[in-house]
């Protein structure tokens, strides 16, 4: 199938490469010339495990091309919209500028019977509005909403073999021609047994925001329990293990720590609240305000704990932050709790060094005032305290005996509750976790 993909960020670049791997002929389009040049040279402009290899693999097949010229979409049967929907400046709502521009850019190049497939995360009601725009332009194209559930760090596998596929079709008509076309795009995953749900536009849009809201709520729930555990002298990691053994609850996404960040969960719950307000249903989502508040409190709590750990004052204390990205196996620092804590500590007088295997270039662009050292041993030398804020495996594997010899004071704050307290204490460290005695 001939496919165009508009938008080459985390979602679009991975989607385009995966579609080409599945045997489709793909043209990927983005306004950013640098990004397109990098992708065309099989260099992903961001770190995503397996993506560079996949780009190289499909490049030799000649089935994937990159361009800044949207006219290249002409001749494709399916057009995927994969552009970003960031939070508006100073408001909770989502900025739909890029989605609107993608649609209006495509319109002149559509042929009769083409299918536009929205994958971006959008406020409910967007597909209906865009369908009207397409209709009023007299384009004989059908709009489907097909939300994406990939996780950064696992994006390639999640795209090739998702755990479910959702199609939002006009009026939820399962026998719509567009459904059969998209079925052939996803033939591999469907043949492998991936469940597919066909529904209407608003339900498909809501599936995505509801899923991310649920995940955010689960994380904030366990972080609220961590606050309780701190107050009561209990251990939130054991509590999570025990409640997670109930199948109805499940252990995944119950890791208490410094909370969620990234380009999705924080802005998605805010956009969801804003949209609910517009729809007159704001009361239904007031709990998400609390989810957001609990999440942001984790960062403050971490700064307070660091101060305690340093004997009551951060002034002049050498603090080494392990991890800058919002999660491991990524170089994404958007709304990264780790980086925001590092910046807070610096503001409050600490002398902060940040280390990370992948994210230092992005981090230094965002917070140039922090000190960045790529070699972790060098970064930890003479530290008054270590803060593990992103749980890269290499930090989880640190040898506390060896590290104790290079720091100035063996004090560690485990912001992701991934270290073994007994092991670190046995090696002479003052260990503090979040919600752990
Ligand atoms: C999230 C969703 O998980 C994807 O399904 C969705 O497709 C994506 O957003 C999106 O909307 O595009 P992602 O942003 O890659 O994916 O990150 P997650 O793996 O969900 O992690 C989000 C944050 O939660 C990270 O900062 C992570 O450290 C934190 N987290 C996760 C916790 O603090 N505790 C946990 O138990 C799990």
PDB file of C-alpha atoms in Angstrom, residues 181-367:
ATOM      1  CA  UNK A 181      -8.213  -0.640   3.882  1.00  0.00           C
ATOM      2  CA  UNK A 182      -6.756  -0.051   7.337  1.00  0.00           C
ATOM      3  CA  UNK A 183      -7.073  -3.769   8.051  1.00  0.00           C
ATOM      4  CA  UNK A 184      -4.728  -4.428   5.142  1.00  0.00           C
ATOM      5  CA  UNK A 185      -2.278  -1.831   6.461  1.00  0.00           C
ATOM      6  CA  UNK A 186      -2.252  -3.660   9.805  1.00  0.00           C
ATOM      7  CA  UNK A 187      -2.609  -7.161   8.314  1.00  0.00           C
ATOM      8  CA  UNK A 188       0.455  -8.508  10.152  1.00  0.00           C
ATOM      9  CA  UNK A 189      -0.638  -7.447  13.618  1.00  0.00           C
ATOM     10  CA  UNK A 190      -4.209  -8.597  12.998  1.00  0.00           C
ATOM     11  CA  UNK A 191      -3.009 -11.988  11.751  1.00  0.00           C
ATOM     12  CA  UNK A 192      -0.936 -12.277  14.930  1.00  0.00           C
ATOM     13  CA  UNK A 193      -4.140 -11.954  16.941  1.00  0.00           C
ATOM     14  CA  UNK A 194      -4.023  -8.281  17.972  1.00  0.00           C
ATOM     15  CA  UNK A 195      -7.579  -7.365  18.971  1.00  0.00           C
ATOM     16  CA  UNK A 196      -9.212  -4.627  16.927  1.00  0.00           C
ATOM     17  CA  UNK A 197     -12.074  -2.438  18.091  1.00  0.00           C
ATOM     18  CA  UNK A 198     -14.098  -0.420  15.606  1.00  0.00           C
ATOM     19  CA  UNK A 199     -15.991   2.440  17.130  1.00  0.00           C
ATOM     20  CA  UNK A 200     -17.053   6.017  16.422  1.00  0.00           C
ATOM     21  CA  UNK A 201     -14.792   9.071  16.330  1.00  0.00           C
ATOM     22  CA  UNK A 202     -15.405  10.397  19.864  1.00  0.00           C
ATOM     23  CA  UNK A 203     -14.975   7.001  21.507  1.00  0.00           C
ATOM     24  CA  UNK A 204     -11.681   6.397  19.687  1.00  0.00           C
ATOM     25  CA  UNK A 205     -10.397   9.807  20.760  1.00  0.00           C
ATOM     26  CA  UNK A 206     -11.485   9.186  24.336  1.00  0.00           C
ATOM     27  CA  UNK A 207      -9.893   5.722  24.493  1.00  0.00           C
ATOM     28  CA  UNK A 208      -6.490   7.368  24.213  1.00  0.00           C
ATOM     29  CA  UNK A 209      -6.995  10.133  26.757  1.00  0.00           C
ATOM     30  CA  UNK A 210      -8.767   7.757  29.136  1.00  0.00           C
ATOM     31  CA  UNK A 211      -5.902   5.244  28.913  1.00  0.00           C
ATOM     32  CA  UNK A 212      -3.247   7.861  29.671  1.00  0.00           C
ATOM     33  CA  UNK A 213      -5.371   9.319  32.471  1.00  0.00           C
ATOM     34  CA  UNK A 214      -5.745   5.884  34.017  1.00  0.00           C
ATOM     35  CA  UNK A 215      -1.988   5.308  33.898  1.00  0.00           C
ATOM     36  CA  UNK A 216      -1.326   8.730  35.444  1.00  0.00           C
ATOM     37  CA  UNK A 217      -3.920   8.010  38.142  1.00  0.00           C
ATOM     38  CA  UNK A 218      -2.320   4.671  38.942  1.00  0.00           C
ATOM     39  CA  UNK A 219       1.082   6.331  39.400  1.00  0.00           C
ATOM     40  CA  UNK A 220      -0.318   9.140  41.521  1.00  0.00           C
ATOM     41  CA  UNK A 221      -2.302   6.650  43.591  1.00  0.00           C
ATOM     42  CA  UNK A 222       0.843   4.771  44.563  1.00  0.00           C
ATOM     43  CA  UNK A 223       2.669   8.057  45.147  1.00  0.00           C
ATOM     44  CA  UNK A 224      -0.135   9.146  47.485  1.00  0.00           C
ATOM     45  CA  UNK A 225       0.372   5.817  49.273  1.00  0.00           C
ATOM     46  CA  UNK A 226       4.073   6.657  49.452  1.00  0.00           C
ATOM     47  CA  UNK A 227       3.185   9.868  51.291  1.00  0.00           C
ATOM     48  CA  UNK A 228       1.136   7.798  53.732  1.00  0.00           C
ATOM     49  CA  UNK A 229       3.927   5.253  54.091  1.00  0.00           C
ATOM     50  CA  UNK A 230       6.377   8.050  54.878  1.00  0.00           C
ATOM     51  CA  UNK A 231       4.033   9.392  57.541  1.00  0.00           C
ATOM     52  CA  UNK A 232       3.341   5.956  59.045  1.00  0.00           C
ATOM     53  CA  UNK A 233       6.788   4.379  58.717  1.00  0.00           C
ATOM     54  CA  UNK A 234       5.607   1.788  56.169  1.00  0.00           C
ATOM     55  CA  UNK A 235       7.178   0.549  52.924  1.00  0.00           C
ATOM     56  CA  UNK A 236       5.398   1.491  49.686  1.00  0.00           C
ATOM     57  CA  UNK A 237       7.331  -0.996  47.553  1.00  0.00           C
ATOM     58  CA  UNK A 238       6.066  -3.932  49.647  1.00  0.00           C
ATOM     59  CA  UNK A 239       2.610  -2.398  49.704  1.00  0.00           C
ATOM     60  CA  UNK A 240       2.663  -2.190  45.878  1.00  0.00           C
ATOM     61  CA  UNK A 241       3.868  -5.808  45.603  1.00  0.00           C
ATOM     62  CA  UNK A 242       1.074  -6.976  47.869  1.00  0.00           C
ATOM     63  CA  UNK A 243      -1.810  -5.045  46.310  1.00  0.00           C
ATOM     64  CA  UNK A 244      -0.432  -5.756  42.833  1.00  0.00           C
ATOM     65  CA  UNK A 245      -0.895  -9.494  43.396  1.00  0.00           C
ATOM     66  CA  UNK A 246      -4.603  -8.880  43.093  1.00  0.00           C
ATOM     67  CA  UNK A 247      -5.233  -9.395  39.359  1.00  0.00           C
ATOM     68  CA  UNK A 248      -7.832  -6.668  39.411  1.00  0.00           C
ATOM     69  CA  UNK A 249      -5.175  -4.159  40.502  1.00  0.00           C
ATOM     70  CA  UNK A 250      -1.982  -5.492  38.846  1.00  0.00           C
ATOM     71  CA  UNK A 251       1.604  -4.560  39.765  1.00  0.00           C
ATOM     72  CA  UNK A 252       2.444  -2.556  36.613  1.00  0.00           C
ATOM     73  CA  UNK A 253       2.598   1.238  36.950  1.00  0.00           C
ATOM     74  CA  UNK A 254       2.657   1.002  40.737  1.00  0.00           C
ATOM     75  CA  UNK A 255       6.246   2.128  41.128  1.00  0.00           C
ATOM     76  CA  UNK A 256       6.308   4.991  43.584  1.00  0.00           C
ATOM     77  CA  UNK A 257       8.969   7.616  43.124  1.00  0.00           C
ATOM     78  CA  UNK A 258       9.384  11.103  41.752  1.00  0.00           C
ATOM     79  CA  UNK A 259       6.349  10.702  39.496  1.00  0.00           C
ATOM     80  CA  UNK A 260       5.486  10.840  35.843  1.00  0.00           C
ATOM     81  CA  UNK A 261       6.742  13.215  33.195  1.00  0.00           C
ATOM     82  CA  UNK A 262       7.343  13.183  29.452  1.00  0.00           C
ATOM     83  CA  UNK A 263       5.563  14.588  26.454  1.00  0.00           C
ATOM     84  CA  UNK A 264       2.328  12.664  27.042  1.00  0.00           C
ATOM     85  CA  UNK A 265       0.865  11.921  30.485  1.00  0.00           C
ATOM     86  CA  UNK A 266       1.217  15.412  32.044  1.00  0.00           C
ATOM     87  CA  UNK A 267      -0.139  17.348  29.058  1.00  0.00           C
ATOM     88  CA  UNK A 268      -2.771  14.745  28.238  1.00  0.00           C
ATOM     89  CA  UNK A 269      -4.453  14.847  31.645  1.00  0.00           C
ATOM     90  CA  UNK A 270      -4.457  18.643  31.521  1.00  0.00           C
ATOM     91  CA  UNK A 271      -5.906  18.765  28.012  1.00  0.00           C
ATOM     92  CA  UNK A 272      -8.517  16.221  29.090  1.00  0.00           C
ATOM     93  CA  UNK A 273      -9.590  18.423  32.017  1.00  0.00           C
ATOM     94  CA  UNK A 274      -9.733  21.470  29.747  1.00  0.00           C
ATOM     95  CA  UNK A 275     -11.860  19.628  27.195  1.00  0.00           C
ATOM     96  CA  UNK A 276     -14.194  18.266  29.874  1.00  0.00           C
ATOM     97  CA  UNK A 277     -14.717  21.857  31.009  1.00  0.00           C
ATOM     98  CA  UNK A 278     -15.641  22.928  27.481  1.00  0.00           C
ATOM     99  CA  UNK A 279     -18.122  20.059  27.319  1.00  0.00           C
ATOM    100  CA  UNK A 280     -19.689  21.034  30.671  1.00  0.00           C
ATOM    101  CA  UNK A 281     -18.410  17.820  32.268  1.00  0.00           C
ATOM    102  CA  UNK A 282     -15.546  19.298  34.308  1.00  0.00           C
ATOM    103  CA  UNK A 283     -16.744  17.700  37.563  1.00  0.00           C
ATOM    104  CA  UNK A 284     -16.130  14.250  36.088  1.00  0.00           C
ATOM    105  CA  UNK A 285     -12.404  14.969  35.906  1.00  0.00           C
ATOM    106  CA  UNK A 286     -11.706  17.070  38.987  1.00  0.00           C
ATOM    107  CA  UNK A 287      -9.855  14.026  40.365  1.00  0.00           C
ATOM    108  CA  UNK A 288      -7.245  14.532  37.638  1.00  0.00           C
ATOM    109  CA  UNK A 289      -6.372  17.868  39.235  1.00  0.00           C
ATOM    110  CA  UNK A 290      -5.429  15.893  42.328  1.00  0.00           C
ATOM    111  CA  UNK A 291      -3.515  13.363  40.204  1.00  0.00           C
ATOM    112  CA  UNK A 292      -1.514  16.268  38.761  1.00  0.00           C
ATOM    113  CA  UNK A 293      -1.015  17.864  42.198  1.00  0.00           C
ATOM    114  CA  UNK A 294       0.203  14.614  43.807  1.00  0.00           C
ATOM    115  CA  UNK A 295       2.600  14.191  40.899  1.00  0.00           C
ATOM    116  CA  UNK A 296       4.058  17.683  41.196  1.00  0.00           C
ATOM    117  CA  UNK A 297       4.385  17.275  45.006  1.00  0.00           C
ATOM    118  CA  UNK A 298       6.811  14.415  44.414  1.00  0.00           C
ATOM    119  CA  UNK A 299       9.332  16.847  42.996  1.00  0.00           C
ATOM    120  CA  UNK A 300       9.061  19.179  45.989  1.00  0.00           C
ATOM    121  CA  UNK A 301       9.306  16.215  48.347  1.00  0.00           C
ATOM    122  CA  UNK A 302      12.490  15.079  46.647  1.00  0.00           C
ATOM    123  CA  UNK A 303      14.101  18.501  47.065  1.00  0.00           C
ATOM    124  CA  UNK A 304      13.104  18.521  50.749  1.00  0.00           C
ATOM    125  CA  UNK A 305      14.536  15.043  51.276  1.00  0.00           C
ATOM    126  CA  UNK A 306      17.765  16.088  49.576  1.00  0.00           C
ATOM    127  CA  UNK A 307      18.003  19.022  51.963  1.00  0.00           C
ATOM    128  CA  UNK A 308      17.427  16.723  54.963  1.00  0.00           C
ATOM    129  CA  UNK A 309      19.971  14.259  53.650  1.00  0.00           C
ATOM    130  CA  UNK A 310      22.515  17.077  53.362  1.00  0.00           C
ATOM    131  CA  UNK A 311      22.079  18.042  56.995  1.00  0.00           C
ATOM    132  CA  UNK A 312      19.461  20.782  56.627  1.00  0.00           C
ATOM    133  CA  UNK A 313      21.040  23.018  53.991  1.00  0.00           C
ATOM    134  CA  UNK A 314      21.690  22.668  50.291  1.00  0.00           C
ATOM    135  CA  UNK A 315      24.003  25.670  50.109  1.00  0.00           C
ATOM    136  CA  UNK A 316      27.241  24.709  48.414  1.00  0.00           C
ATOM    137  CA  UNK A 317      26.471  20.981  48.611  1.00  0.00           C
ATOM    138  CA  UNK A 318      27.788  18.937  45.705  1.00  0.00           C
ATOM    139  CA  UNK A 319      24.892  16.880  44.461  1.00  0.00           C
ATOM    140  CA  UNK A 320      25.135  14.386  41.627  1.00  0.00           C
ATOM    141  CA  UNK A 321      21.917  13.592  39.792  1.00  0.00           C
ATOM    142  CA  UNK A 322      21.866  10.214  38.042  1.00  0.00           C
ATOM    143  CA  UNK A 323      19.497  10.411  35.070  1.00  0.00           C
ATOM    144  CA  UNK A 324      18.007  13.414  33.288  1.00  0.00           C
ATOM    145  CA  UNK A 325      15.363  11.925  31.003  1.00  0.00           C
ATOM    146  CA  UNK A 326      11.762  11.322  32.021  1.00  0.00           C
ATOM    147  CA  UNK A 327      12.358   7.582  31.872  1.00  0.00           C
ATOM    148  CA  UNK A 328      15.186   5.213  30.941  1.00  0.00           C
ATOM    149  CA  UNK A 329      15.920   4.103  27.354  1.00  0.00           C
ATOM    150  CA  UNK A 330      15.038   7.551  26.088  1.00  0.00           C
ATOM    151  CA  UNK A 331      16.732  10.917  25.593  1.00  0.00           C
ATOM    152  CA  UNK A 332      13.472  12.787  26.067  1.00  0.00           C
ATOM    153  CA  UNK A 333      13.622  15.470  28.757  1.00  0.00           C
ATOM    154  CA  UNK A 334      10.185  16.989  28.159  1.00  0.00           C
ATOM    155  CA  UNK A 335       8.672  17.661  31.586  1.00  0.00           C
ATOM    156  CA  UNK A 336      11.282  15.365  33.089  1.00  0.00           C
ATOM    157  CA  UNK A 337      10.863  15.136  36.885  1.00  0.00           C
ATOM    158  CA  UNK A 338      14.594  14.380  37.171  1.00  0.00           C
ATOM    159  CA  UNK A 339      15.649  17.542  35.412  1.00  0.00           C
ATOM    160  CA  UNK A 340      13.131  19.729  37.160  1.00  0.00           C
ATOM    161  CA  UNK A 341      14.400  18.460  40.547  1.00  0.00           C
ATOM    162  CA  UNK A 342      18.003  19.076  39.456  1.00  0.00           C
ATOM    163  CA  UNK A 343      17.123  22.661  38.478  1.00  0.00           C
ATOM    164  CA  UNK A 344      15.291  23.250  41.787  1.00  0.00           C
ATOM    165  CA  UNK A 345      18.273  22.010  43.793  1.00  0.00           C
ATOM    166  CA  UNK A 346      20.563  24.319  41.867  1.00  0.00           C
ATOM    167  CA  UNK A 347      18.224  27.266  42.445  1.00  0.00           C
ATOM    168  CA  UNK A 348      18.324  26.536  46.144  1.00  0.00           C
ATOM    169  CA  UNK A 349      22.085  26.792  46.289  1.00  0.00           C
ATOM    170  CA  UNK A 350      23.332  23.273  45.611  1.00  0.00           C
ATOM    171  CA  UNK A 351      26.179  22.657  43.207  1.00  0.00           C
ATOM    172  CA  UNK A 352      24.478  20.160  40.883  1.00  0.00           C
ATOM    173  CA  UNK A 353      26.141  17.795  38.422  1.00  0.00           C
ATOM    174  CA  UNK A 354      23.867  15.809  36.120  1.00  0.00           C
ATOM    175  CA  UNK A 355      24.867  12.643  34.321  1.00  0.00           C
ATOM    176  CA  UNK A 356      22.913  10.486  31.871  1.00  0.00           C
ATOM    177  CA  UNK A 357      23.845   8.000  29.137  1.00  0.00           C
ATOM    178  CA  UNK A 358      21.688   9.604  26.433  1.00  0.00           C
ATOM    179  CA  UNK A 359      19.945  12.814  27.432  1.00  0.00           C
ATOM    180  CA  UNK A 360      22.713  15.305  28.205  1.00  0.00           C
ATOM    181  CA  UNK A 361      22.490  17.185  24.901  1.00  0.00           C
ATOM    182  CA  UNK A 362      18.737  17.714  25.273  1.00  0.00           C
ATOM    183  CA  UNK A 363      19.068  18.469  28.987  1.00  0.00           C
ATOM    184  CA  UNK A 364      21.755  21.116  28.492  1.00  0.00           C
ATOM    185  CA  UNK A 365      19.617  22.863  25.893  1.00  0.00           C
ATOM    186  CA  UNK A 366      16.742  23.026  28.367  1.00  0.00           C
ATOM    187  CA  UNK A 367      18.739  23.908  31.506  1.00  0.00           C
TER     188      UNK A 367
END
